[in-house]
PDB file of C-alpha atoms and ligand atoms in Angstrom:
ATOM      1  CA  MET A1138       4.778  69.619  -5.290  1.00  0.00           C
ATOM      2  CA  LYS A1139       6.061  68.513  -8.639  1.00  0.00           C
ATOM      3  CA  LYS A1140       3.848  65.990 -10.333  1.00  0.00           C
ATOM      4  CA  THR A1141       5.441  62.616 -11.167  1.00  0.00           C
ATOM      5  CA  PRO A1142       4.670  61.232 -14.569  1.00  0.00           C
ATOM      6  CA  ARG A1143       2.568  58.478 -12.838  1.00  0.00           C
ATOM      7  CA  VAL A1144       0.420  61.149 -10.916  1.00  0.00           C
ATOM      8  CA  ALA A1145      -0.006  63.157 -14.039  1.00  0.00           C
ATOM      9  CA  THR A1146      -1.262  60.030 -15.964  1.00  0.00           C
ATOM     10  CA  ALA A1147      -3.639  59.203 -13.183  1.00  0.00           C
ATOM     11  CA  LEU A1148      -5.046  62.794 -13.291  1.00  0.00           C
ATOM     12  CA  LEU A1149      -5.391  62.626 -16.982  1.00  0.00           C
ATOM     13  CA  LEU A1150      -7.257  59.337 -16.857  1.00  0.00           C
ATOM     14  CA  ALA A1151      -9.564  60.742 -14.124  1.00  0.00           C
ATOM     15  CA  VAL A1152     -10.342  63.732 -16.272  1.00  0.00           C
ATOM     16  CA  LEU A1153     -11.007  61.518 -19.305  1.00  0.00           C
ATOM     17  CA  ALA A1154     -13.317  59.373 -17.151  1.00  0.00           C
ATOM     18  CA  VAL A1155     -15.301  62.516 -16.097  1.00  0.00           C
ATOM     19  CA  LEU A1156     -15.542  63.673 -19.641  1.00  0.00           C
ATOM     20  CA  ALA A1157     -16.657  60.346 -21.003  1.00  0.00           C
ATOM     21  CA  ALA A1158     -19.375  60.147 -18.337  1.00  0.00           C
ATOM     22  CA  ALA A1159     -20.587  63.688 -19.267  1.00  0.00           C
ATOM     23  CA  CYS A1160     -20.598  63.094 -23.069  1.00  0.00           C
ATOM     24  CA  GLY A1161     -22.080  59.629 -23.003  1.00  0.00           C
ATOM     25  CA  LYS A1162     -20.346  56.632 -24.686  1.00  0.00           C
ATOM     26  CA  PRO A1163     -20.499  56.070 -28.349  1.00  0.00           C
ATOM     27  CA  GLY A1164     -23.604  53.964 -29.304  1.00  0.00           C
ATOM     28  CA  SER A1165     -25.478  54.883 -26.118  1.00  0.00           C
ATOM     29  CA  PRO A1166     -29.007  55.988 -26.598  1.00  0.00           C
ATOM     30  CA  PRO A1167     -29.551  59.664 -27.377  1.00  0.00           C
ATOM     31  CA  ALA A1168     -29.861  62.105 -24.555  1.00  0.00           C
ATOM     32  CA  LYS A1169     -33.481  62.535 -23.177  1.00  0.00           C
ATOM     33  CA  GLY A1170     -33.978  65.971 -24.325  1.00  0.00           C
ATOM     34  CA  PRO A1171     -32.492  68.884 -26.358  1.00  0.00           C
ATOM     35  CA  ARG A1172     -29.118  70.010 -24.826  1.00  0.00           C
ATOM     36  CA  GLY A1173     -30.106  73.397 -23.424  1.00  0.00           C
ATOM     37  CA  ASP A1174     -26.593  74.771 -23.241  1.00  0.00           C
ATOM     38  CA  GLU A1175     -26.080  74.217 -26.966  1.00  0.00           C
ATOM     39  CA  LEU A1176     -29.203  75.956 -28.134  1.00  0.00           C
ATOM     40  CA  PRO A1177     -28.666  79.239 -29.892  1.00  0.00           C
ATOM     41  CA  LYS A1178     -29.230  82.577 -28.330  1.00  0.00           C
ATOM     42  CA  TYR A1179     -31.611  84.798 -30.515  1.00  0.00           C
ATOM     43  CA  GLN A1180     -30.818  88.482 -30.654  1.00  0.00           C
ATOM     44  CA  VAL A1181     -34.008  90.478 -30.049  1.00  0.00           C
ATOM     45  CA  GLN A1182     -34.481  93.072 -32.813  1.00  0.00           C
ATOM     46  CA  THR A1183     -35.685  95.787 -30.522  1.00  0.00           C
ATOM     47  CA  ARG A1184     -36.192  98.414 -33.133  1.00  0.00           C
ATOM     48  CA  PHE A1185     -38.032  96.210 -35.506  1.00  0.00           C
ATOM     49  CA  GLN A1186     -41.352  97.655 -36.956  1.00  0.00           C
ATOM     50  CA  LEU A1187     -43.969  95.921 -39.061  1.00  0.00           C
ATOM     51  CA  THR A1188     -46.699  98.484 -39.138  1.00  0.00           C
ATOM     52  CA  ASP A1189     -48.559  97.005 -42.188  1.00  0.00           C
ATOM     53  CA  SER A1190     -49.101  93.629 -40.315  1.00  0.00           C
ATOM     54  CA  PRO A1191     -52.260  93.618 -38.340  1.00  0.00           C
ATOM     55  CA  THR A1192     -50.996  90.502 -36.369  1.00  0.00           C
ATOM     56  CA  TRP A1193     -47.786  92.245 -35.529  1.00  0.00           C
ATOM     57  CA  GLN A1194     -49.637  95.384 -34.402  1.00  0.00           C
ATOM     58  CA  GLN A1195     -51.904  93.449 -32.097  1.00  0.00           C
ATOM     59  CA  ALA A1196     -49.000  91.534 -30.601  1.00  0.00           C
ATOM     60  CA  LYS A1197     -47.216  94.853 -30.000  1.00  0.00           C
ATOM     61  CA  ARG A1198     -50.231  96.262 -28.092  1.00  0.00           C
ATOM     62  CA  ARG A1199     -50.352  92.934 -26.090  1.00  0.00           C
ATOM     63  CA  GLY A1200     -46.688  93.030 -25.485  1.00  0.00           C
ATOM     64  CA  HIS A1201     -45.802  89.582 -26.528  1.00  0.00           C
ATOM     65  CA  LEU A1202     -46.632  86.848 -29.111  1.00  0.00           C
ATOM     66  CA  VAL A1203     -48.916  83.863 -28.746  1.00  0.00           C
ATOM     67  CA  VAL A1204     -47.817  80.842 -30.831  1.00  0.00           C
ATOM     68  CA  GLY A1205     -49.399  77.490 -31.433  1.00  0.00           C
ATOM     69  CA  VAL A1206     -47.326  74.369 -30.949  1.00  0.00           C
ATOM     70  CA  LYS A1207     -47.359  70.707 -30.228  1.00  0.00           C
ATOM     71  CA  GLU A1208     -46.576  69.305 -26.765  1.00  0.00           C
ATOM     72  CA  ASP A1209     -46.040  65.555 -27.387  1.00  0.00           C
ATOM     73  CA  GLN A1210     -43.658  65.359 -30.344  1.00  0.00           C
ATOM     74  CA  PRO A1211     -40.144  64.373 -29.051  1.00  0.00           C
ATOM     75  CA  TYR A1212     -37.294  66.757 -30.259  1.00  0.00           C
ATOM     76  CA  LEU A1213     -39.904  68.863 -32.130  1.00  0.00           C
ATOM     77  CA  GLY A1214     -42.480  70.230 -29.851  1.00  0.00           C
ATOM     78  CA  GLU A1215     -42.466  68.818 -26.257  1.00  0.00           C
ATOM     79  CA  ARG A1216     -43.868  70.168 -23.026  1.00  0.00           C
ATOM     80  CA  ASP A1217     -42.291  69.151 -19.760  1.00  0.00           C
ATOM     81  CA  PRO A1218     -45.249  68.248 -17.588  1.00  0.00           C
ATOM     82  CA  SER A1219     -43.656  69.248 -14.233  1.00  0.00           C
ATOM     83  CA  SER A1220     -42.113  72.652 -15.285  1.00  0.00           C
ATOM     84  CA  GLY A1221     -44.613  73.334 -18.162  1.00  0.00           C
ATOM     85  CA  ALA A1222     -41.577  74.326 -20.354  1.00  0.00           C
ATOM     86  CA  TYR A1223     -41.731  73.720 -24.040  1.00  0.00           C
ATOM     87  CA  ARG A1224     -38.718  72.602 -26.125  1.00  0.00           C
ATOM     88  CA  GLY A1225     -37.741  71.112 -29.365  1.00  0.00           C
ATOM     89  CA  PHE A1226     -36.942  72.213 -32.885  1.00  0.00           C
ATOM     90  CA  ASP A1227     -40.238  73.815 -33.693  1.00  0.00           C
ATOM     91  CA  ILE A1228     -40.045  75.613 -30.366  1.00  0.00           C
ATOM     92  CA  GLU A1229     -36.613  76.913 -31.405  1.00  0.00           C
ATOM     93  CA  ILE A1230     -38.228  78.129 -34.812  1.00  0.00           C
ATOM     94  CA  ALA A1231     -40.930  79.871 -32.808  1.00  0.00           C
ATOM     95  CA  LYS A1232     -38.354  81.624 -30.587  1.00  0.00           C
ATOM     96  CA  MET A1233     -36.037  82.829 -33.466  1.00  0.00           C
ATOM     97  CA  LEU A1234     -39.017  84.235 -35.203  1.00  0.00           C
ATOM     98  CA  SER A1235     -40.140  85.997 -32.154  1.00  0.00           C
ATOM     99  CA  ALA A1236     -36.726  87.624 -31.579  1.00  0.00           C
ATOM    100  CA  ALA A1237     -36.672  88.681 -35.328  1.00  0.00           C
ATOM    101  CA  LEU A1238     -40.149  90.282 -34.875  1.00  0.00           C
ATOM    102  CA  GLY A1239     -38.816  92.272 -31.801  1.00  0.00           C
ATOM    103  CA  PHE A1240     -40.239  90.206 -28.992  1.00  0.00           C
ATOM    104  CA  ASP A1241     -38.179  88.619 -26.384  1.00  0.00           C
ATOM    105  CA  PRO A1242     -38.531  84.810 -26.917  1.00  0.00           C
ATOM    106  CA  LYS A1243     -38.773  84.475 -23.092  1.00  0.00           C
ATOM    107  CA  SER A1244     -42.155  86.458 -23.321  1.00  0.00           C
ATOM    108  CA  LEU A1245     -43.694  83.973 -25.869  1.00  0.00           C
ATOM    109  CA  THR A1246     -46.866  82.388 -24.836  1.00  0.00           C
ATOM    110  CA  TYR A1247     -47.387  78.767 -26.007  1.00  0.00           C
ATOM    111  CA  LYS A1248     -50.711  77.187 -26.821  1.00  0.00           C
ATOM    112  CA  THR A1249     -50.858  73.395 -27.551  1.00  0.00           C
ATOM    113  CA  ILE A1250     -53.090  72.953 -30.591  1.00  0.00           C
ATOM    114  CA  ALA A1251     -53.774  69.598 -32.305  1.00  0.00           C
ATOM    115  CA  SER A1252     -53.467  68.979 -35.996  1.00  0.00           C
ATOM    116  CA  ALA A1253     -57.108  69.166 -36.752  1.00  0.00           C
ATOM    117  CA  ASN A1254     -57.555  72.512 -34.998  1.00  0.00           C
ATOM    118  CA  ARG A1255     -54.729  74.545 -36.567  1.00  0.00           C
ATOM    119  CA  GLU A1256     -56.556  76.364 -39.295  1.00  0.00           C
ATOM    120  CA  THR A1257     -59.342  77.489 -36.992  1.00  0.00           C
ATOM    121  CA  ALA A1258     -56.899  78.507 -34.260  1.00  0.00           C
ATOM    122  CA  VAL A1259     -55.097  80.879 -36.861  1.00  0.00           C
ATOM    123  CA  GLN A1260     -58.336  82.029 -38.389  1.00  0.00           C
ATOM    124  CA  ASN A1261     -59.861  82.928 -35.006  1.00  0.00           C
ATOM    125  CA  GLY A1262     -56.821  84.836 -33.874  1.00  0.00           C
ATOM    126  CA  GLN A1263     -56.211  82.445 -31.018  1.00  0.00           C
ATOM    127  CA  ILE A1264     -52.603  82.533 -32.015  1.00  0.00           C
ATOM    128  CA  ASP A1265     -50.307  84.897 -34.039  1.00  0.00           C
ATOM    129  CA  TYR A1266     -48.467  81.956 -35.742  1.00  0.00           C
ATOM    130  CA  TYR A1267     -48.216  78.173 -35.606  1.00  0.00           C
ATOM    131  CA  VAL A1268     -45.016  76.187 -35.572  1.00  0.00           C
ATOM    132  CA  GLY A1269     -45.739  72.417 -35.298  1.00  0.00           C
ATOM    133  CA  THR A1270     -44.762  69.992 -38.125  1.00  0.00           C
ATOM    134  CA  TYR A1271     -47.406  71.824 -40.254  1.00  0.00           C
ATOM    135  CA  THR A1272     -47.151  70.677 -43.881  1.00  0.00           C
ATOM    136  CA  ILE A1273     -47.655  73.438 -46.563  1.00  0.00           C
ATOM    137  CA  ASN A1274     -50.147  72.379 -49.137  1.00  0.00           C
ATOM    138  CA  ASP A1275     -52.601  74.073 -51.639  1.00  0.00           C
ATOM    139  CA  LEU A1276     -55.661  73.145 -49.763  1.00  0.00           C
ATOM    140  CA  ARG A1277     -54.393  74.681 -46.498  1.00  0.00           C
ATOM    141  CA  LYS A1278     -53.034  77.688 -48.307  1.00  0.00           C
ATOM    142  CA  LYS A1279     -56.562  78.695 -48.998  1.00  0.00           C
ATOM    143  CA  GLN A1280     -57.201  79.003 -45.293  1.00  0.00           C
ATOM    144  CA  VAL A1281     -53.915  80.219 -43.806  1.00  0.00           C
ATOM    145  CA  GLY A1282     -50.780  81.796 -44.955  1.00  0.00           C
ATOM    146  CA  PHE A1283     -47.325  79.813 -44.702  1.00  0.00           C
ATOM    147  CA  ALA A1284     -43.840  81.139 -44.216  1.00  0.00           C
ATOM    148  CA  GLY A1285     -41.019  78.700 -45.054  1.00  0.00           C
ATOM    149  CA  PRO A1286     -40.623  75.861 -45.681  1.00  0.00           C
ATOM    150  CA  TYR A1287     -38.115  75.526 -42.864  1.00  0.00           C
ATOM    151  CA  TYR A1288     -37.775  71.727 -42.951  1.00  0.00           C
ATOM    152  CA  MET A1289     -38.607  68.834 -45.376  1.00  0.00           C
ATOM    153  CA  ALA A1290     -40.104  65.650 -43.790  1.00  0.00           C
ATOM    154  CA  GLY A1291     -41.728  62.679 -45.401  1.00  0.00           C
ATOM    155  CA  GLN A1292     -44.390  60.288 -44.387  1.00  0.00           C
ATOM    156  CA  SER A1293     -43.257  57.018 -42.847  1.00  0.00           C
ATOM    157  CA  LEU A1294     -44.387  54.032 -40.701  1.00  0.00           C
ATOM    158  CA  LEU A1295     -43.687  53.235 -37.075  1.00  0.00           C
ATOM    159  CA  VAL A1296     -44.180  49.587 -36.000  1.00  0.00           C
ATOM    160  CA  ARG A1297     -43.260  47.386 -33.004  1.00  0.00           C
ATOM    161  CA  LYS A1298     -39.631  46.070 -33.048  1.00  0.00           C
ATOM    162  CA  ASP A1299     -40.786  42.506 -33.804  1.00  0.00           C
ATOM    163  CA  GLU A1300     -43.071  43.369 -36.551  1.00  0.00           C
ATOM    164  CA  GLN A1301     -42.352  41.224 -39.716  1.00  0.00           C
ATOM    165  CA  ASP A1302     -45.216  41.855 -42.055  1.00  0.00           C
ATOM    166  CA  ILE A1303     -45.259  45.617 -42.499  1.00  0.00           C
ATOM    167  CA  LYS A1304     -42.330  46.906 -44.580  1.00  0.00           C
ATOM    168  CA  GLY A1305     -44.092  49.726 -46.446  1.00  0.00           C
ATOM    169  CA  PRO A1306     -47.539  51.382 -47.103  1.00  0.00           C
ATOM    170  CA  LYS A1307     -48.613  48.501 -49.507  1.00  0.00           C
ATOM    171  CA  ASP A1308     -48.527  46.073 -46.570  1.00  0.00           C
ATOM    172  CA  LEU A1309     -51.227  47.961 -44.573  1.00  0.00           C
ATOM    173  CA  ALA A1310     -54.098  46.201 -46.136  1.00  0.00           C
ATOM    174  CA  GLY A1311     -56.237  44.759 -43.349  1.00  0.00           C
ATOM    175  CA  LYS A1312     -53.874  46.312 -40.713  1.00  0.00           C
ATOM    176  CA  ARG A1313     -54.959  48.840 -38.063  1.00  0.00           C
ATOM    177  CA  VAL A1314     -53.054  52.124 -38.708  1.00  0.00           C
ATOM    178  CA  CYS A1315     -53.190  55.023 -36.564  1.00  0.00           C
ATOM    179  CA  SER A1316     -52.725  58.669 -37.371  1.00  0.00           C
ATOM    180  CA  ALA A1317     -53.917  62.180 -36.259  1.00  0.00           C
ATOM    181  CA  ALA A1318     -57.160  63.446 -37.356  1.00  0.00           C
ATOM    182  CA  GLY A1319     -56.669  66.467 -39.818  1.00  0.00           C
ATOM    183  CA  SER A1320     -53.261  65.476 -40.757  1.00  0.00           C
ATOM    184  CA  THR A1321     -51.868  64.885 -44.377  1.00  0.00           C
ATOM    185  CA  PRO A1322     -50.611  61.296 -43.511  1.00  0.00           C
ATOM    186  CA  TYR A1323     -54.177  60.370 -42.472  1.00  0.00           C
ATOM    187  CA  GLN A1324     -55.596  61.753 -45.710  1.00  0.00           C
ATOM    188  CA  ARG A1325     -52.955  59.992 -47.890  1.00  0.00           C
ATOM    189  CA  ILE A1326     -53.606  56.615 -46.285  1.00  0.00           C
ATOM    190  CA  LYS A1327     -57.365  57.111 -46.739  1.00  0.00           C
ATOM    191  CA  ALA A1328     -57.049  58.193 -50.352  1.00  0.00           C
ATOM    192  CA  ASP A1329     -54.183  55.800 -51.555  1.00  0.00           C
ATOM    193  CA  TYR A1330     -54.279  52.768 -49.290  1.00  0.00           C
ATOM    194  CA  PRO A1331     -58.107  52.438 -48.681  1.00  0.00           C
ATOM    195  CA  LYS A1332     -57.703  48.734 -47.521  1.00  0.00           C
ATOM    196  CA  ALA A1333     -55.882  49.900 -44.449  1.00  0.00           C
ATOM    197  CA  VAL A1334     -58.056  50.148 -41.267  1.00  0.00           C
ATOM    198  CA  LEU A1335     -57.551  53.613 -40.254  1.00  0.00           C
ATOM    199  CA  VAL A1336     -57.819  54.867 -36.677  1.00  0.00           C
ATOM    200  CA  ALA A1337     -57.569  58.477 -35.824  1.00  0.00           C
ATOM    201  CA  TYR A1338     -56.842  60.310 -32.590  1.00  0.00           C
ATOM    202  CA  ASP A1339     -56.038  63.878 -31.703  1.00  0.00           C
ATOM    203  CA  THR A1340     -52.298  63.268 -31.159  1.00  0.00           C
ATOM    204  CA  TYR A1341     -49.538  60.874 -32.358  1.00  0.00           C
ATOM    205  CA  SER A1342     -48.588  60.053 -28.750  1.00  0.00           C
ATOM    206  CA  VAL A1343     -51.923  58.312 -28.210  1.00  0.00           C
ATOM    207  CA  CYS A1344     -51.286  56.446 -31.519  1.00  0.00           C
ATOM    208  CA  VAL A1345     -47.949  55.316 -30.118  1.00  0.00           C
ATOM    209  CA  ASP A1346     -49.517  54.162 -26.790  1.00  0.00           C
ATOM    210  CA  ASN A1347     -51.954  52.201 -28.864  1.00  0.00           C
ATOM    211  CA  LEU A1348     -49.120  50.654 -30.818  1.00  0.00           C
ATOM    212  CA  LEU A1349     -47.267  49.605 -27.666  1.00  0.00           C
ATOM    213  CA  THR A1350     -50.405  47.999 -26.225  1.00  0.00           C
ATOM    214  CA  PHE A1351     -51.221  46.033 -29.428  1.00  0.00           C
ATOM    215  CA  GLN A1352     -54.419  48.076 -30.225  1.00  0.00           C
ATOM    216  CA  VAL A1353     -52.971  49.061 -33.585  1.00  0.00           C
ATOM    217  CA  ASP A1354     -50.388  47.584 -35.917  1.00  0.00           C
ATOM    218  CA  ALA A1355     -48.652  50.848 -37.225  1.00  0.00           C
ATOM    219  CA  VAL A1356     -48.553  54.565 -36.714  1.00  0.00           C
ATOM    220  CA  THR A1357     -48.087  56.720 -39.612  1.00  0.00           C
ATOM    221  CA  THR A1358     -46.938  60.367 -39.839  1.00  0.00           C
ATOM    222  CA  ASP A1359     -43.748  62.332 -40.794  1.00  0.00           C
ATOM    223  CA  ASP A1360     -40.499  60.550 -40.336  1.00  0.00           C
ATOM    224  CA  ALA A1361     -39.228  63.459 -38.235  1.00  0.00           C
ATOM    225  CA  ILE A1362     -42.023  62.855 -35.621  1.00  0.00           C
ATOM    226  CA  LEU A1363     -41.743  58.961 -35.762  1.00  0.00           C
ATOM    227  CA  LEU A1364     -38.021  59.094 -35.355  1.00  0.00           C
ATOM    228  CA  GLY A1365     -38.419  60.897 -32.104  1.00  0.00           C
ATOM    229  CA  TYR A1366     -40.767  58.266 -30.598  1.00  0.00           C
ATOM    230  CA  ALA A1367     -38.404  55.464 -31.907  1.00  0.00           C
ATOM    231  CA  ALA A1368     -35.438  57.191 -30.322  1.00  0.00           C
ATOM    232  CA  LYS A1369     -37.147  57.299 -26.899  1.00  0.00           C
ATOM    233  CA  ALA A1370     -38.157  53.576 -27.036  1.00  0.00           C
ATOM    234  CA  PRO A1371     -35.421  51.914 -29.233  1.00  0.00           C
ATOM    235  CA  ASP A1372     -36.100  48.435 -27.904  1.00  0.00           C
ATOM    236  CA  GLU A1373     -39.786  48.576 -28.554  1.00  0.00           C
ATOM    237  CA  LEU A1374     -40.197  50.545 -31.827  1.00  0.00           C
ATOM    238  CA  LYS A1375     -38.796  50.812 -35.337  1.00  0.00           C
ATOM    239  CA  LEU A1376     -39.415  52.827 -38.531  1.00  0.00           C
ATOM    240  CA  VAL A1377     -39.872  50.818 -41.647  1.00  0.00           C
ATOM    241  CA  GLY A1378     -39.618  51.521 -45.430  1.00  0.00           C
ATOM    242  CA  LYS A1379     -38.759  54.794 -47.222  1.00  0.00           C
ATOM    243  CA  PRO A1380     -40.611  58.051 -46.803  1.00  0.00           C
ATOM    244  CA  PHE A1381     -43.530  58.038 -49.248  1.00  0.00           C
ATOM    245  CA  SER A1382     -44.311  61.751 -49.382  1.00  0.00           C
ATOM    246  CA  GLU A1383     -42.915  65.311 -49.268  1.00  0.00           C
ATOM    247  CA  GLU A1384     -43.976  67.258 -46.068  1.00  0.00           C
ATOM    248  CA  PRO A1385     -42.596  70.699 -46.245  1.00  0.00           C
ATOM    249  CA  TYR A1386     -42.886  72.347 -42.839  1.00  0.00           C
ATOM    250  CA  GLY A1387     -44.317  75.850 -42.858  1.00  0.00           C
ATOM    251  CA  VAL A1388     -45.140  78.428 -40.259  1.00  0.00           C
ATOM    252  CA  GLY A1389     -48.866  79.047 -40.339  1.00  0.00           C
ATOM    253  CA  LEU A1390     -50.181  82.561 -39.989  1.00  0.00           C
ATOM    254  CA  PRO A1391     -53.332  84.645 -40.869  1.00  0.00           C
ATOM    255  CA  LEU A1392     -54.143  84.458 -44.504  1.00  0.00           C
ATOM    256  CA  LYS A1393     -54.596  88.137 -44.833  1.00  0.00           C
ATOM    257  CA  ASP A1394     -51.191  89.099 -43.529  1.00  0.00           C
ATOM    258  CA  PRO A1395     -48.624  89.059 -46.281  1.00  0.00           C
ATOM    259  CA  ALA A1396     -46.366  91.437 -44.472  1.00  0.00           C
ATOM    260  CA  LEU A1397     -45.968  89.113 -41.543  1.00  0.00           C
ATOM    261  CA  ARG A1398     -45.327  86.158 -43.942  1.00  0.00           C
ATOM    262  CA  PHE A1399     -42.557  87.875 -45.729  1.00  0.00           C
ATOM    263  CA  ALA A1400     -41.015  89.089 -42.495  1.00  0.00           C
ATOM    264  CA  LEU A1401     -41.054  85.474 -41.246  1.00  0.00           C
ATOM    265  CA  ASP A1402     -39.510  84.321 -44.529  1.00  0.00           C
ATOM    266  CA  ASP A1403     -36.780  86.837 -44.130  1.00  0.00           C
ATOM    267  CA  ALA A1404     -36.164  85.835 -40.578  1.00  0.00           C
ATOM    268  CA  LEU A1405     -35.819  82.150 -41.402  1.00  0.00           C
ATOM    269  CA  GLU A1406     -33.406  82.865 -44.190  1.00  0.00           C
ATOM    270  CA  VAL A1407     -31.372  85.004 -41.868  1.00  0.00           C
ATOM    271  CA  ALA A1408     -31.272  82.110 -39.355  1.00  0.00           C
ATOM    272  CA  GLU A1409     -30.317  79.578 -42.026  1.00  0.00           C
ATOM    273  CA  LYS A1410     -27.450  81.846 -43.205  1.00  0.00           C
ATOM    274  CA  ASN A1411     -26.068  82.872 -39.718  1.00  0.00           C
ATOM    275  CA  GLY A1412     -25.925  79.156 -38.386  1.00  0.00           C
ATOM    276  CA  ASN A1413     -28.759  79.489 -35.823  1.00  0.00           C
ATOM    277  CA  TRP A1414     -31.030  77.106 -37.807  1.00  0.00           C
ATOM    278  CA  LYS A1415     -28.295  74.389 -37.714  1.00  0.00           C
ATOM    279  CA  LYS A1416     -27.422  75.102 -34.218  1.00  0.00           C
ATOM    280  CA  ALA A1417     -30.975  74.629 -33.196  1.00  0.00           C
ATOM    281  CA  TYR A1418     -31.444  71.525 -35.270  1.00  0.00           C
ATOM    282  CA  ASP A1419     -28.420  69.897 -33.816  1.00  0.00           C
ATOM    283  CA  ALA A1420     -29.487  70.497 -30.234  1.00  0.00           C
ATOM    284  CA  THR A1421     -32.990  69.239 -30.862  1.00  0.00           C
ATOM    285  CA  LEU A1422     -34.207  67.208 -33.818  1.00  0.00           C
ATOM    286  CA  GLY A1423     -30.640  66.151 -34.598  1.00  0.00           C
ATOM    287  CA  LEU A1424     -30.727  64.130 -31.296  1.00  0.00           C
ATOM    288  CA  SER A1425     -33.080  61.575 -32.955  1.00  0.00           C
ATOM    289  CA  GLY A1426     -30.176  60.443 -35.117  1.00  0.00           C
ATOM    290  CA  VAL A1427     -30.329  62.309 -38.488  1.00  0.00           C
ATOM    291  CA  PRO A1428     -27.648  64.890 -39.183  1.00  0.00           C
ATOM    292  CA  ALA A1429     -28.690  68.289 -40.164  1.00  0.00           C
ATOM    293  CA  PRO A1430     -29.935  68.404 -43.831  1.00  0.00           C
ATOM    294  CA  LYS A1431     -29.672  71.398 -46.074  1.00  0.00           C
ATOM    295  CA  PRO A1432     -32.833  73.330 -45.397  1.00  0.00           C
ATOM    296  CA  PRO A1433     -35.369  73.664 -48.147  1.00  0.00           C
ATOM    297  CA  ARG A1434     -35.676  76.831 -50.292  1.00  0.00           C
ATOM    298  CA  ILE A1435     -37.946  79.465 -48.920  1.00  0.00           C
ATOM    299  CA  ASP A1436     -41.004  79.851 -51.100  1.00  0.00           C
ATOM    300  CA  ARG A1437     -42.271  83.471 -51.111  1.00  0.00           C
ATOM    301  CA  TYR A1438     -45.375  82.565 -53.190  1.00  0.00           C
ATOM    302  CA  ARG A1439     -47.902  85.199 -54.365  1.00  0.00           C
TER     303      ARG A1439
HETATM  304  N1  LIG B 943     -46.974  67.236 -41.382  1.00  0.00           N
HETATM  305  C1  LIG B 943     -48.288  66.636 -41.446  1.00  0.00           C
HETATM  306  C2  LIG B 943     -49.382  67.597 -41.269  1.00  0.00           C
HETATM  307  O1  LIG B 943     -49.189  68.781 -41.261  1.00  0.00           O
HETATM  308  C3  LIG B 943     -48.308  65.685 -40.229  1.00  0.00           C
HETATM  309  C4  LIG B 943     -47.817  66.123 -38.876  1.00  0.00           C
HETATM  310  C5  LIG B 943     -48.865  66.794 -38.088  1.00  0.00           C
HETATM  311  O2  LIG B 943     -50.042  66.362 -38.044  1.00  0.00           O
HETATM  312  O3  LIG B 943     -48.585  67.842 -37.515  1.00  0.00           O
HETATM  313  O4  LIG B 943     -50.570  67.213 -41.271  1.00  0.00           O
END
């Protein structure tokens, strides 16, 4: 049957309606999780060898890598409680590095490790490397090695939507401020804003619960983390002020394994050049509303 113009128009409209429903309307809240179909596929480097890395050697004997991550940071490191699956930008970084080291990302074993326990987890060999909003700094560099940085975040503040008094860190005097124990944001408030009443928990999600139930007045950590919580509860939460630190994210690994560190630096650089880094970002952290930045320069420090 030959389609009349009217039938064709009706068909087109129907197709458009289906497409619109699938894509979400402009201005609608971000999708609930990373879009799995748009995640990069990482080519496993099956012939890869790194014989002078003790960590790599041990993983080879074991048959897979063990990585430390976060499980409660939207778009960065999130664990689905029903399936147990991990997803987010940090998880993608962990996967791309696994593939570069010759291990199928599907074989990765994830361990959730809180901010305060990262150094010990790396030092005790509980994990091969750690990818979880982990700021590179000189103090930590004495305890673990860092590949990267692969992303630059900055400390910020999350408050309830109706908060009027807190516009920046200077307004925190006498306010209850929550952060994670063992984190750089916690340390910075303690050192630079001593009049704030600091409250520490193991994780930021507990801080956010405390904010929503009026137990604290603000949550402080990296903007990348806070944007995720705000995107999931846009009617209840907002970020305020400008970022007031630089938090270069690195991949934590055993201190005495420079071969592994430089191999991970290489792998990050390759992913930044071949588009995988941006593709991973767009499908994960990009969903909290910030377009992909240019990744920071890899620092192969000696
Ligand atoms: N990037 C900061 C840190 O490494 C805060 C985020 C976190 O605790 O993971 O301490």
